[in-house]
């Protein structure tokens, strides 16, 4: 349990450092859906236009750019991974 708590602490510290380094608006989100047949290309997160997200916004994590937002609804957004050919980042 101590190792797990230490890993979680390191992860959260990294996220706080990332948030401090980002300029402008940022939102933390959770993945709420991953299509089993398409899990390498996109996920759905629990943030959308009600939280200020719009199509084409960059999605970043502790390791860097993950992808960009697409298919925004008021409370969800699809994130196209940077490696997806439909993403302007990777294609």
PDB file of C-alpha atoms in Angstrom:
ATOM      1  CA  UNK A   1       0.000   0.000   0.000  1.00  0.00           C
ATOM      2  CA  UNK A   2       2.881   2.347   0.717  1.00  0.00           C
ATOM      3  CA  UNK A   3       4.322   1.825  -2.775  1.00  0.00           C
ATOM      4  CA  UNK A   4       0.909   2.427  -4.323  1.00  0.00           C
ATOM      5  CA  UNK A   5       0.461   5.637  -2.322  1.00  0.00           C
ATOM      6  CA  UNK A   6       3.940   6.775  -3.336  1.00  0.00           C
ATOM      7  CA  UNK A   7       3.189   6.172  -7.036  1.00  0.00           C
ATOM      8  CA  UNK A   8      -0.119   8.033  -6.749  1.00  0.00           C
ATOM      9  CA  UNK A   9       1.613  10.921  -4.994  1.00  0.00           C
ATOM     10  CA  UNK A  10       4.229  11.128  -7.759  1.00  0.00           C
ATOM     11  CA  UNK A  11       1.508  11.031 -10.436  1.00  0.00           C
ATOM     12  CA  UNK A  12      -0.502  13.785  -8.773  1.00  0.00           C
ATOM     13  CA  UNK A  13       2.614  15.917  -8.244  1.00  0.00           C
ATOM     14  CA  UNK A  14       3.403  15.581 -11.941  1.00  0.00           C
ATOM     15  CA  UNK A  15      -0.108  16.659 -12.865  1.00  0.00           C
ATOM     16  CA  UNK A  16       0.151  19.724 -10.618  1.00  0.00           C
ATOM     17  CA  UNK A  17       3.456  20.666 -12.261  1.00  0.00           C
ATOM     18  CA  UNK A  18       1.885  20.210 -15.698  1.00  0.00           C
ATOM     19  CA  UNK A  19      -1.102  22.406 -14.791  1.00  0.00           C
ATOM     20  CA  UNK A  20       1.240  25.126 -13.532  1.00  0.00           C
ATOM     21  CA  UNK A  21       3.226  25.001 -16.792  1.00  0.00           C
ATOM     22  CA  UNK A  22       0.152  25.290 -19.036  1.00  0.00           C
ATOM     23  CA  UNK A  23      -0.911  28.743 -20.098  1.00  0.00           C
ATOM     24  CA  UNK A  24      -4.579  29.547 -20.476  1.00  0.00           C
ATOM     25  CA  UNK A  25      -7.538  27.335 -19.679  1.00  0.00           C
ATOM     26  CA  UNK A  26      -7.011  23.718 -18.639  1.00  0.00           C
ATOM     27  CA  UNK A  27      -9.388  21.018 -17.406  1.00  0.00           C
ATOM     28  CA  UNK A  28      -8.639  17.681 -15.767  1.00  0.00           C
ATOM     29  CA  UNK A  29     -10.788  14.898 -17.213  1.00  0.00           C
ATOM     30  CA  UNK A  30     -11.417  11.184 -16.848  1.00  0.00           C
ATOM     31  CA  UNK A  31     -11.735   8.638 -19.635  1.00  0.00           C
ATOM     32  CA  UNK A  32     -15.304   7.362 -19.500  1.00  0.00           C
ATOM     33  CA  UNK A  33     -15.371   5.208 -22.639  1.00  0.00           C
ATOM     34  CA  UNK A  34     -12.857   3.343 -24.736  1.00  0.00           C
ATOM     35  CA  UNK A  35     -14.168   1.432 -27.769  1.00  0.00           C
ATOM     36  CA  UNK A  36     -12.680  -2.086 -27.602  1.00  0.00           C
ATOM     37  CA  UNK A  37     -12.377  -2.166 -31.400  1.00  0.00           C
ATOM     38  CA  UNK A  38     -10.857   1.305 -31.647  1.00  0.00           C
ATOM     39  CA  UNK A  39      -8.928   1.755 -28.404  1.00  0.00           C
ATOM     40  CA  UNK A  40      -5.671   2.864 -30.061  1.00  0.00           C
ATOM     41  CA  UNK A  41      -7.295   5.783 -31.888  1.00  0.00           C
ATOM     42  CA  UNK A  42      -9.643   7.589 -29.511  1.00  0.00           C
ATOM     43  CA  UNK A  43     -11.352   7.763 -26.122  1.00  0.00           C
ATOM     44  CA  UNK A  44     -14.295   9.684 -24.692  1.00  0.00           C
ATOM     45  CA  UNK A  45     -13.689  11.972 -21.707  1.00  0.00           C
ATOM     46  CA  UNK A  46     -16.077  13.428 -19.142  1.00  0.00           C
ATOM     47  CA  UNK A  47     -15.638  17.098 -20.123  1.00  0.00           C
ATOM     48  CA  UNK A  48     -17.282  19.002 -22.963  1.00  0.00           C
ATOM     49  CA  UNK A  49     -18.476  22.380 -24.165  1.00  0.00           C
ATOM     50  CA  UNK A  50     -20.054  23.154 -20.769  1.00  0.00           C
ATOM     51  CA  UNK A  51     -16.525  23.182 -19.351  1.00  0.00           C
ATOM     52  CA  UNK A  52     -15.151  25.319 -22.194  1.00  0.00           C
ATOM     53  CA  UNK A  53     -13.837  22.603 -24.508  1.00  0.00           C
ATOM     54  CA  UNK A  54     -14.074  23.049 -28.282  1.00  0.00           C
ATOM     55  CA  UNK A  55     -13.133  21.021 -31.354  1.00  0.00           C
ATOM     56  CA  UNK A  56      -9.434  20.898 -32.082  1.00  0.00           C
ATOM     57  CA  UNK A  57      -8.120  21.727 -28.612  1.00  0.00           C
ATOM     58  CA  UNK A  58      -4.867  20.048 -27.601  1.00  0.00           C
ATOM     59  CA  UNK A  59      -5.055  17.304 -24.995  1.00  0.00           C
ATOM     60  CA  UNK A  60      -1.931  16.898 -22.890  1.00  0.00           C
ATOM     61  CA  UNK A  61      -0.810  14.625 -20.091  1.00  0.00           C
ATOM     62  CA  UNK A  62       2.259  14.297 -17.914  1.00  0.00           C
ATOM     63  CA  UNK A  63       4.233  12.797 -20.803  1.00  0.00           C
ATOM     64  CA  UNK A  64       3.245  15.463 -23.366  1.00  0.00           C
ATOM     65  CA  UNK A  65       0.694  15.797 -26.158  1.00  0.00           C
ATOM     66  CA  UNK A  66      -1.913  13.035 -26.246  1.00  0.00           C
ATOM     67  CA  UNK A  67      -4.108  14.280 -29.087  1.00  0.00           C
ATOM     68  CA  UNK A  68      -6.894  16.748 -29.821  1.00  0.00           C
ATOM     69  CA  UNK A  69     -10.571  17.101 -29.024  1.00  0.00           C
ATOM     70  CA  UNK A  70     -13.295  16.212 -31.514  1.00  0.00           C
ATOM     71  CA  UNK A  71     -17.043  15.504 -31.396  1.00  0.00           C
ATOM     72  CA  UNK A  72     -17.767  17.831 -28.491  1.00  0.00           C
ATOM     73  CA  UNK A  73     -21.071  17.576 -26.593  1.00  0.00           C
ATOM     74  CA  UNK A  74     -22.037  19.625 -23.533  1.00  0.00           C
ATOM     75  CA  UNK A  75     -20.590  17.017 -21.150  1.00  0.00           C
ATOM     76  CA  UNK A  76     -18.261  14.780 -23.204  1.00  0.00           C
ATOM     77  CA  UNK A  77     -15.597  14.967 -25.879  1.00  0.00           C
ATOM     78  CA  UNK A  78     -13.902  12.438 -28.090  1.00  0.00           C
ATOM     79  CA  UNK A  79     -10.118  12.665 -27.960  1.00  0.00           C
ATOM     80  CA  UNK A  80      -8.335  11.615 -31.147  1.00  0.00           C
ATOM     81  CA  UNK A  81      -4.875  10.379 -30.240  1.00  0.00           C
ATOM     82  CA  UNK A  82      -1.927  12.083 -31.926  1.00  0.00           C
ATOM     83  CA  UNK A  83      -1.098   8.821 -33.732  1.00  0.00           C
ATOM     84  CA  UNK A  84      -4.566   8.681 -35.344  1.00  0.00           C
ATOM     85  CA  UNK A  85      -4.463   9.495 -39.065  1.00  0.00           C
ATOM     86  CA  UNK A  86      -7.529  11.780 -38.634  1.00  0.00           C
ATOM     87  CA  UNK A  87      -5.661  13.920 -36.117  1.00  0.00           C
ATOM     88  CA  UNK A  88      -3.939  16.985 -37.545  1.00  0.00           C
ATOM     89  CA  UNK A  89      -1.215  16.341 -34.975  1.00  0.00           C
ATOM     90  CA  UNK A  90      -0.239  12.940 -36.337  1.00  0.00           C
ATOM     91  CA  UNK A  91      -1.389  13.193 -39.938  1.00  0.00           C
TER      92      UNK A  91
END
